[in-house]
Amino acid sequence: MKRKFSSLTLEEVMQLVPAQHLSKWTLETSARASSNTLLDLFRRFKSFDLTGSEAAKVMLIDALLVEIVPDYPSLKVWKSASLESETVAGIADYLVAPTRAYLKTPLLCAIEAKRDNFDAG
């Protein structure tokens, strides 16, 4: 039986990758002005509590991905997508991968909308 990704310890994940150290990313990018659509949406978000739940985080992530990903037509976002290996499986909130009619590795990125309390999951 496959384990859930959420049940893995950091050590188990690092062995699965395989890696021994986490690396900080340094992104060399230029500043980009937010669209009026995003600014308006964030203004409207002031009516919502966006700090207390996973669902609130999903609203923010959706807005940011809708703003950014269309500028990269070679990428596609998959929501609530199944992610599986030989030993582990689970549902990722978001997977970013090359644009295809189907989801396949390699993946660029997996995004999870979690509460700020890491111990809670």
mmCIF file of the C-alpha atoms, coordinates in Angstrom:
data_MODEL
# 
_entry.id   MODEL 
# 
loop_
_atom_site.group_PDB 
_atom_site.id 
_atom_site.type_symbol 
_atom_site.label_atom_id 
_atom_site.label_alt_id 
_atom_site.label_comp_id 
_atom_site.label_asym_id 
_atom_site.label_entity_id 
_atom_site.label_seq_id 
_atom_site.pdbx_PDB_ins_code 
_atom_site.Cartn_x 
_atom_site.Cartn_y 
_atom_site.Cartn_z 
_atom_site.occupancy 
_atom_site.B_iso_or_equiv 
_atom_site.pdbx_formal_charge 
_atom_site.auth_seq_id 
_atom_site.auth_comp_id 
_atom_site.auth_asym_id 
_atom_site.auth_atom_id 
_atom_site.pdbx_PDB_model_num 
ATOM 1   C CA . MET A 1 1   ? 0.000   0.000  0.000   1.00 0.00 ? 1   MET A CA 1 
ATOM 2   C CA . LYS A 1 2   ? 1.309   3.440  -0.919  1.00 0.00 ? 2   LYS A CA 1 
ATOM 3   C CA . ARG A 1 3   ? 1.874   6.038  1.779   1.00 0.00 ? 3   ARG A CA 1 
ATOM 4   C CA . LYS A 1 4   ? 0.414   9.529  1.671   1.00 0.00 ? 4   LYS A CA 1 
ATOM 5   C CA . PHE A 1 5   ? 2.859   12.335 0.962   1.00 0.00 ? 5   PHE A CA 1 
ATOM 6   C CA . SER A 1 6   ? 1.655   14.099 4.091   1.00 0.00 ? 6   SER A CA 1 
ATOM 7   C CA . SER A 1 7   ? 2.786   11.166 6.248   1.00 0.00 ? 7   SER A CA 1 
ATOM 8   C CA . LEU A 1 8   ? 6.443   11.467 5.224   1.00 0.00 ? 8   LEU A CA 1 
ATOM 9   C CA . THR A 1 9   ? 9.075   12.977 7.475   1.00 0.00 ? 9   THR A CA 1 
ATOM 10  C CA . LEU A 1 10  ? 11.599  15.457 6.107   1.00 0.00 ? 10  LEU A CA 1 
ATOM 11  C CA . GLU A 1 11  ? 14.266  12.740 6.150   1.00 0.00 ? 11  GLU A CA 1 
ATOM 12  C CA . GLU A 1 12  ? 12.054  10.365 4.144   1.00 0.00 ? 12  GLU A CA 1 
ATOM 13  C CA . VAL A 1 13  ? 11.314  13.068 1.584   1.00 0.00 ? 13  VAL A CA 1 
ATOM 14  C CA . MET A 1 14  ? 14.994  13.911 1.230   1.00 0.00 ? 14  MET A CA 1 
ATOM 15  C CA . GLN A 1 15  ? 15.796  10.226 0.659   1.00 0.00 ? 15  GLN A CA 1 
ATOM 16  C CA . LEU A 1 16  ? 13.032  9.977  -1.938  1.00 0.00 ? 16  LEU A CA 1 
ATOM 17  C CA . VAL A 1 17  ? 14.334  12.939 -3.970  1.00 0.00 ? 17  VAL A CA 1 
ATOM 18  C CA . PRO A 1 18  ? 17.367  12.066 -3.218  1.00 0.00 ? 18  PRO A CA 1 
ATOM 19  C CA . ALA A 1 19  ? 19.015  15.010 -1.467  1.00 0.00 ? 19  ALA A CA 1 
ATOM 20  C CA . GLN A 1 20  ? 20.800  15.736 1.781   1.00 0.00 ? 20  GLN A CA 1 
ATOM 21  C CA . HIS A 1 21  ? 20.341  19.503 2.018   1.00 0.00 ? 21  HIS A CA 1 
ATOM 22  C CA . LEU A 1 22  ? 17.696  22.080 1.240   1.00 0.00 ? 22  LEU A CA 1 
ATOM 23  C CA . SER A 1 23  ? 18.846  24.811 -1.117  1.00 0.00 ? 23  SER A CA 1 
ATOM 24  C CA . LYS A 1 24  ? 17.602  28.378 -1.021  1.00 0.00 ? 24  LYS A CA 1 
ATOM 25  C CA . TRP A 1 25  ? 16.369  29.597 -4.360  1.00 0.00 ? 25  TRP A CA 1 
ATOM 26  C CA . THR A 1 26  ? 17.609  32.870 -5.734  1.00 0.00 ? 26  THR A CA 1 
ATOM 27  C CA . LEU A 1 27  ? 15.370  34.127 -8.496  1.00 0.00 ? 27  LEU A CA 1 
ATOM 28  C CA . GLU A 1 28  ? 16.769  36.750 -10.822 1.00 0.00 ? 28  GLU A CA 1 
ATOM 29  C CA . THR A 1 29  ? 13.649  38.567 -11.985 1.00 0.00 ? 29  THR A CA 1 
ATOM 30  C CA . SER A 1 30  ? 12.571  42.060 -12.790 1.00 0.00 ? 30  SER A CA 1 
ATOM 31  C CA . ALA A 1 31  ? 9.808   43.753 -10.863 1.00 0.00 ? 31  ALA A CA 1 
ATOM 32  C CA . ARG A 1 32  ? 6.446   43.351 -12.553 1.00 0.00 ? 32  ARG A CA 1 
ATOM 33  C CA . ALA A 1 33  ? 3.511   45.674 -12.044 1.00 0.00 ? 33  ALA A CA 1 
ATOM 34  C CA . SER A 1 34  ? 0.291   44.024 -10.886 1.00 0.00 ? 34  SER A CA 1 
ATOM 35  C CA . SER A 1 35  ? -2.601  44.169 -13.319 1.00 0.00 ? 35  SER A CA 1 
ATOM 36  C CA . ASN A 1 36  ? -5.630  46.297 -12.504 1.00 0.00 ? 36  ASN A CA 1 
ATOM 37  C CA . THR A 1 37  ? -7.620  43.057 -12.364 1.00 0.00 ? 37  THR A CA 1 
ATOM 38  C CA . LEU A 1 38  ? -5.385  41.644 -9.614  1.00 0.00 ? 38  LEU A CA 1 
ATOM 39  C CA . LEU A 1 39  ? -5.400  44.905 -7.671  1.00 0.00 ? 39  LEU A CA 1 
ATOM 40  C CA . ASP A 1 40  ? -9.200  45.029 -7.854  1.00 0.00 ? 40  ASP A CA 1 
ATOM 41  C CA . LEU A 1 41  ? -9.465  41.407 -6.757  1.00 0.00 ? 41  LEU A CA 1 
ATOM 42  C CA . PHE A 1 42  ? -7.175  42.018 -3.771  1.00 0.00 ? 42  PHE A CA 1 
ATOM 43  C CA . ARG A 1 43  ? -9.254  45.082 -2.864  1.00 0.00 ? 43  ARG A CA 1 
ATOM 44  C CA . ARG A 1 44  ? -12.334 42.842 -2.894  1.00 0.00 ? 44  ARG A CA 1 
ATOM 45  C CA . PHE A 1 45  ? -10.516 40.224 -0.798  1.00 0.00 ? 45  PHE A CA 1 
ATOM 46  C CA . LYS A 1 46  ? -10.522 42.709 2.106   1.00 0.00 ? 46  LYS A CA 1 
ATOM 47  C CA . SER A 1 47  ? -14.053 41.410 2.789   1.00 0.00 ? 47  SER A CA 1 
ATOM 48  C CA . PHE A 1 48  ? -12.660 37.924 3.498   1.00 0.00 ? 48  PHE A CA 1 
ATOM 49  C CA . ASP A 1 49  ? -10.602 36.453 6.322   1.00 0.00 ? 49  ASP A CA 1 
ATOM 50  C CA . LEU A 1 50  ? -7.626  35.115 4.393   1.00 0.00 ? 50  LEU A CA 1 
ATOM 51  C CA . THR A 1 51  ? -5.563  33.932 7.343   1.00 0.00 ? 51  THR A CA 1 
ATOM 52  C CA . GLY A 1 52  ? -7.494  31.188 9.072   1.00 0.00 ? 52  GLY A CA 1 
ATOM 53  C CA . SER A 1 53  ? -7.936  28.308 6.678   1.00 0.00 ? 53  SER A CA 1 
ATOM 54  C CA . GLU A 1 54  ? -6.611  26.341 3.756   1.00 0.00 ? 54  GLU A CA 1 
ATOM 55  C CA . ALA A 1 55  ? -9.602  27.480 1.678   1.00 0.00 ? 55  ALA A CA 1 
ATOM 56  C CA . ALA A 1 56  ? -8.564  31.096 2.260   1.00 0.00 ? 56  ALA A CA 1 
ATOM 57  C CA . LYS A 1 57  ? -5.046  30.351 1.050   1.00 0.00 ? 57  LYS A CA 1 
ATOM 58  C CA . VAL A 1 58  ? -6.512  28.725 -2.077  1.00 0.00 ? 58  VAL A CA 1 
ATOM 59  C CA . MET A 1 59  ? -8.232  32.016 -2.963  1.00 0.00 ? 59  MET A CA 1 
ATOM 60  C CA . LEU A 1 60  ? -4.912  33.866 -2.790  1.00 0.00 ? 60  LEU A CA 1 
ATOM 61  C CA . ILE A 1 61  ? -2.984  31.223 -4.715  1.00 0.00 ? 61  ILE A CA 1 
ATOM 62  C CA . ASP A 1 62  ? -5.681  31.079 -7.418  1.00 0.00 ? 62  ASP A CA 1 
ATOM 63  C CA . ALA A 1 63  ? -5.495  34.853 -7.872  1.00 0.00 ? 63  ALA A CA 1 
ATOM 64  C CA . LEU A 1 64  ? -1.700  34.859 -8.125  1.00 0.00 ? 64  LEU A CA 1 
ATOM 65  C CA . LEU A 1 65  ? -1.583  31.931 -10.550 1.00 0.00 ? 65  LEU A CA 1 
ATOM 66  C CA . VAL A 1 66  ? -4.286  33.496 -12.748 1.00 0.00 ? 66  VAL A CA 1 
ATOM 67  C CA . GLU A 1 67  ? -2.173  36.668 -12.819 1.00 0.00 ? 67  GLU A CA 1 
ATOM 68  C CA . ILE A 1 68  ? 1.186   35.036 -13.570 1.00 0.00 ? 68  ILE A CA 1 
ATOM 69  C CA . VAL A 1 69  ? 0.824   31.746 -15.459 1.00 0.00 ? 69  VAL A CA 1 
ATOM 70  C CA . PRO A 1 70  ? -0.868  33.122 -18.627 1.00 0.00 ? 70  PRO A CA 1 
ATOM 71  C CA . ASP A 1 71  ? 2.417   34.966 -19.288 1.00 0.00 ? 71  ASP A CA 1 
ATOM 72  C CA . TYR A 1 72  ? 4.031   31.525 -19.683 1.00 0.00 ? 72  TYR A CA 1 
ATOM 73  C CA . PRO A 1 73  ? 2.008   29.698 -22.365 1.00 0.00 ? 73  PRO A CA 1 
ATOM 74  C CA . SER A 1 74  ? 4.242   26.631 -22.113 1.00 0.00 ? 74  SER A CA 1 
ATOM 75  C CA . LEU A 1 75  ? 2.937   26.019 -18.560 1.00 0.00 ? 75  LEU A CA 1 
ATOM 76  C CA . LYS A 1 76  ? -0.369  24.677 -17.297 1.00 0.00 ? 76  LYS A CA 1 
ATOM 77  C CA . VAL A 1 77  ? -1.772  24.560 -13.750 1.00 0.00 ? 77  VAL A CA 1 
ATOM 78  C CA . TRP A 1 78  ? -3.544  21.424 -12.537 1.00 0.00 ? 78  TRP A CA 1 
ATOM 79  C CA . LYS A 1 79  ? -5.738  21.788 -9.423  1.00 0.00 ? 79  LYS A CA 1 
ATOM 80  C CA . SER A 1 80  ? -6.392  18.931 -6.991  1.00 0.00 ? 80  SER A CA 1 
ATOM 81  C CA . ALA A 1 81  ? -4.266  16.675 -9.151  1.00 0.00 ? 81  ALA A CA 1 
ATOM 82  C CA . SER A 1 82  ? -3.208  13.158 -8.274  1.00 0.00 ? 82  SER A CA 1 
ATOM 83  C CA . LEU A 1 83  ? 0.536   12.835 -7.721  1.00 0.00 ? 83  LEU A CA 1 
ATOM 84  C CA . GLU A 1 84  ? 1.929   9.334  -7.430  1.00 0.00 ? 84  GLU A CA 1 
ATOM 85  C CA . SER A 1 85  ? 5.234   7.462  -7.342  1.00 0.00 ? 85  SER A CA 1 
ATOM 86  C CA . GLU A 1 86  ? 6.056   3.814  -6.776  1.00 0.00 ? 86  GLU A CA 1 
ATOM 87  C CA . THR A 1 87  ? 5.843   4.220  -2.998  1.00 0.00 ? 87  THR A CA 1 
ATOM 88  C CA . VAL A 1 88  ? 3.798   7.349  -2.223  1.00 0.00 ? 88  VAL A CA 1 
ATOM 89  C CA . ALA A 1 89  ? 0.621   8.967  -3.505  1.00 0.00 ? 89  ALA A CA 1 
ATOM 90  C CA . GLY A 1 90  ? -1.571  11.940 -2.792  1.00 0.00 ? 90  GLY A CA 1 
ATOM 91  C CA . ILE A 1 91  ? -3.555  14.851 -4.125  1.00 0.00 ? 91  ILE A CA 1 
ATOM 92  C CA . ALA A 1 92  ? -1.635  18.087 -4.677  1.00 0.00 ? 92  ALA A CA 1 
ATOM 93  C CA . ASP A 1 93  ? -3.519  21.358 -4.391  1.00 0.00 ? 93  ASP A CA 1 
ATOM 94  C CA . TYR A 1 94  ? -1.702  22.601 -7.506  1.00 0.00 ? 94  TYR A CA 1 
ATOM 95  C CA . LEU A 1 95  ? 0.809   21.132 -9.933  1.00 0.00 ? 95  LEU A CA 1 
ATOM 96  C CA . VAL A 1 96  ? 2.547   23.271 -12.533 1.00 0.00 ? 96  VAL A CA 1 
ATOM 97  C CA . ALA A 1 97  ? 3.800   21.340 -15.548 1.00 0.00 ? 97  ALA A CA 1 
ATOM 98  C CA . PRO A 1 98  ? 4.416   21.753 -19.267 1.00 0.00 ? 98  PRO A CA 1 
ATOM 99  C CA . THR A 1 99  ? 1.213   22.402 -21.228 1.00 0.00 ? 99  THR A CA 1 
ATOM 100 C CA . ARG A 1 100 ? -0.349  19.150 -22.425 1.00 0.00 ? 100 ARG A CA 1 
ATOM 101 C CA . ALA A 1 101 ? -3.834  17.649 -22.586 1.00 0.00 ? 101 ALA A CA 1 
ATOM 102 C CA . TYR A 1 102 ? -2.739  15.322 -19.759 1.00 0.00 ? 102 TYR A CA 1 
ATOM 103 C CA . LEU A 1 103 ? -0.549  15.565 -16.670 1.00 0.00 ? 103 LEU A CA 1 
ATOM 104 C CA . LYS A 1 104 ? 2.857   13.900 -16.881 1.00 0.00 ? 104 LYS A CA 1 
ATOM 105 C CA . THR A 1 105 ? 6.281   14.395 -15.346 1.00 0.00 ? 105 THR A CA 1 
ATOM 106 C CA . PRO A 1 106 ? 8.468   16.332 -15.339 1.00 0.00 ? 106 PRO A CA 1 
ATOM 107 C CA . LEU A 1 107 ? 6.678   18.774 -13.067 1.00 0.00 ? 107 LEU A CA 1 
ATOM 108 C CA . LEU A 1 108 ? 7.904   22.284 -12.539 1.00 0.00 ? 108 LEU A CA 1 
ATOM 109 C CA . CYS A 1 109 ? 6.298   22.822 -9.174  1.00 0.00 ? 109 CYS A CA 1 
ATOM 110 C CA . ALA A 1 110 ? 3.840   21.470 -6.608  1.00 0.00 ? 110 ALA A CA 1 
ATOM 111 C CA . ILE A 1 111 ? 1.957   24.038 -4.511  1.00 0.00 ? 111 ILE A CA 1 
ATOM 112 C CA . GLU A 1 112 ? 0.099   23.279 -1.302  1.00 0.00 ? 112 GLU A CA 1 
ATOM 113 C CA . ALA A 1 113 ? -2.235  25.692 0.457   1.00 0.00 ? 113 ALA A CA 1 
ATOM 114 C CA . LYS A 1 114 ? -1.542  25.097 4.135   1.00 0.00 ? 114 LYS A CA 1 
ATOM 115 C CA . ARG A 1 115 ? -2.270  26.953 7.308   1.00 0.00 ? 115 ARG A CA 1 
ATOM 116 C CA . ASP A 1 116 ? 0.616   28.891 8.792   1.00 0.00 ? 116 ASP A CA 1 
ATOM 117 C CA . ASN A 1 117 ? 1.014   26.334 11.587  1.00 0.00 ? 117 ASN A CA 1 
ATOM 118 C CA . PHE A 1 118 ? 3.498   23.844 10.108  1.00 0.00 ? 118 PHE A CA 1 
ATOM 119 C CA . ASP A 1 119 ? 2.879   21.282 12.875  1.00 0.00 ? 119 ASP A CA 1 
ATOM 120 C CA . ALA A 1 120 ? -0.812  21.144 11.979  1.00 0.00 ? 120 ALA A CA 1 
ATOM 121 C CA . GLY A 1 121 ? 0.060   20.006 8.458   1.00 0.00 ? 121 GLY A CA 1 
# 
